[in-house]
Every structure is written in C-alpha cells, then in structure tokens.
Coordinates of C-alpha atoms in Angstrom, one line a residue:
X1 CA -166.5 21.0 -16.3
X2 CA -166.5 20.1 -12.4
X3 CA -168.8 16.6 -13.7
X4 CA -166.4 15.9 -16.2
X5 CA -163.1 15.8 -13.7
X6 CA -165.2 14.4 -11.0
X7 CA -166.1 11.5 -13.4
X8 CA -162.9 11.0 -14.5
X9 CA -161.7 10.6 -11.2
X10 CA -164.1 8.1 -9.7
X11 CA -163.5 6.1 -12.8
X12 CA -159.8 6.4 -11.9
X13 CA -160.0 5.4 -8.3
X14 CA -162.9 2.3 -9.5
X15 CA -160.0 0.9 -11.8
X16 CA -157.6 1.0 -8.4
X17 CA -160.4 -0.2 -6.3
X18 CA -161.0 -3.4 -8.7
X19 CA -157.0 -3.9 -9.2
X20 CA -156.8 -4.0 -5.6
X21 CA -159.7 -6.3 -5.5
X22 CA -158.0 -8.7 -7.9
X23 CA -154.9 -8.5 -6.5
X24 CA -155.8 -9.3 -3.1
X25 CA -158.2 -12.0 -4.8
X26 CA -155.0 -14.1 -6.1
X27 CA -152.8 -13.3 -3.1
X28 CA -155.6 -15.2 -1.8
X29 CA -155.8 -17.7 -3.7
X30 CA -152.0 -18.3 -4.0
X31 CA -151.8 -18.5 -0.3
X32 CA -154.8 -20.9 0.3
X33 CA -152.8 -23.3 -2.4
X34 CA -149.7 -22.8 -0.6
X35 CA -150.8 -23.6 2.3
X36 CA -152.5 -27.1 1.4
X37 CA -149.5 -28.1 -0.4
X38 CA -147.3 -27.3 2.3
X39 CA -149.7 -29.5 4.6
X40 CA -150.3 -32.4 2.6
X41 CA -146.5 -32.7 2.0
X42 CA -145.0 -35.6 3.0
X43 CA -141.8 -33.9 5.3
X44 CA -138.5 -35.6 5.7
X45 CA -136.0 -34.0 8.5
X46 CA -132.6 -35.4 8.3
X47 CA -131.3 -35.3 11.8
X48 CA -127.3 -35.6 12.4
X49 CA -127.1 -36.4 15.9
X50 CA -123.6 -37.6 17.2
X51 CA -123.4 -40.9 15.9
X52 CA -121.8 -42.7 13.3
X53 CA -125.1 -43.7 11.3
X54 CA -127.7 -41.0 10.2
X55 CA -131.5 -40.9 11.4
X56 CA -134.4 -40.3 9.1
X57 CA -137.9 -39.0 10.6
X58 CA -140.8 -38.8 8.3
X59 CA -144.6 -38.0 8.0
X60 CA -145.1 -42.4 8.1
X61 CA -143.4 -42.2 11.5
X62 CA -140.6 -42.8 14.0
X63 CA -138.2 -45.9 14.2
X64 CA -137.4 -46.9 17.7
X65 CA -134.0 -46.5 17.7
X66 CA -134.4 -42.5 16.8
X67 CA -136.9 -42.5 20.2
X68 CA -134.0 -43.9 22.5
X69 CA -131.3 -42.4 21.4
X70 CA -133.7 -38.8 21.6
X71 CA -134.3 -40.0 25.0
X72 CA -130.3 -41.2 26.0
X73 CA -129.6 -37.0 24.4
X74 CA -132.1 -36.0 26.3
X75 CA -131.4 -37.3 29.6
X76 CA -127.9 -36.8 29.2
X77 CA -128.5 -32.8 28.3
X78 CA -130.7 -32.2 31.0
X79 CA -130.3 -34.2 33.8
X80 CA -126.5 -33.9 33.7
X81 CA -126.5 -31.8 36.5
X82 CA -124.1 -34.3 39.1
X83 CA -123.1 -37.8 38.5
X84 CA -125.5 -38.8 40.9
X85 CA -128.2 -36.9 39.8
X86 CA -127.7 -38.8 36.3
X87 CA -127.8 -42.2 37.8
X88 CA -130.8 -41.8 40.1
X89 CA -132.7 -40.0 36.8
X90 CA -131.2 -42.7 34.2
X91 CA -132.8 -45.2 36.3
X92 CA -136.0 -43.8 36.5
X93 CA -135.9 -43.5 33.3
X94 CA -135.2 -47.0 32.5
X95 CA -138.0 -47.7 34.7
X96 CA -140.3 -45.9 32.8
X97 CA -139.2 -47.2 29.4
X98 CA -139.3 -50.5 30.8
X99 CA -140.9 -51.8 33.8
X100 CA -139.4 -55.2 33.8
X101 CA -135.7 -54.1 34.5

C-alpha cells in the first residue's frame, strides 16, 4: 500500500517537474525571439522639441540640423548659469563646432 501511494506521488510531482520544464522551455524561447525582434527593429523617436517643425531620429541616423539644435538646448540648459557664463561657453562652443569662426 505505502509503494502504491509513494508511486503515485513521484508520478505526480514528475508531471509538475516536466510542466515546469516546458514551461520555462517556451518562456525561453519567447524571450530569446523577443529580444531579437526588439533588436533588429528599425526604432523611430519622434522628438517635439520647441520649434515650429518636428525632428525625426532613426536607426539610419541623425540629420545635422537635429545635432545643433541638441547642442543650442543643450548649451542653453546647462550652461545658463549667468549671461556671461553663456557667452564665454557659447563661444567655446562654436569653436569646437567649428574652428574657422
């Protein structure tokens, strides 16, 4: 009688043992497809900065007008600390950007 409940229950907790196994077998799976679709997607980010046109920045790359006006926010956020502080900093900024100014 003990053999007969004792079988019964490792055939019970095999039949969890191998639904756990297949379960965590196509969680698995499922996140190894999720994550190759989510990096071989192409990504578009719609920004709306403060101007009267809207900016586009995708996977291909990055127009030159989206890298100065990031730049022009940028400078103005953090480097707005006194007016002179800006002009000395936008300066060396435009320096940077462009040494023949």
């Amino acid at each position: 009688m003990f053999a007969d409940i004792s079988h019964e229950r490792q055939q019970s907790l095999l039949r969890q043992r191998n639904l756990l196994a297949l379960t965590s077998t196509g969680l698995g799976l499922a996140l190894i497809v999720a994550t190759s679709l989510a990096a071989t997607r192409d990504r578009e980010v719609v920004l709306l900065p403060t101007l009267p046109k809207q900016l586009t920045v995708t996977s291909a790359g990055v127009h030159a007008d989206y890298l100065e006006l990031v730049t022009r926010d940028t400078a103005l956020v953090l480097l707005n600390r006194s007016p002179e502080g800006l002009d000395y900093w936008m300066n060396e900024i435009l320096k940077l950007a462009d040494p023949g100014s």
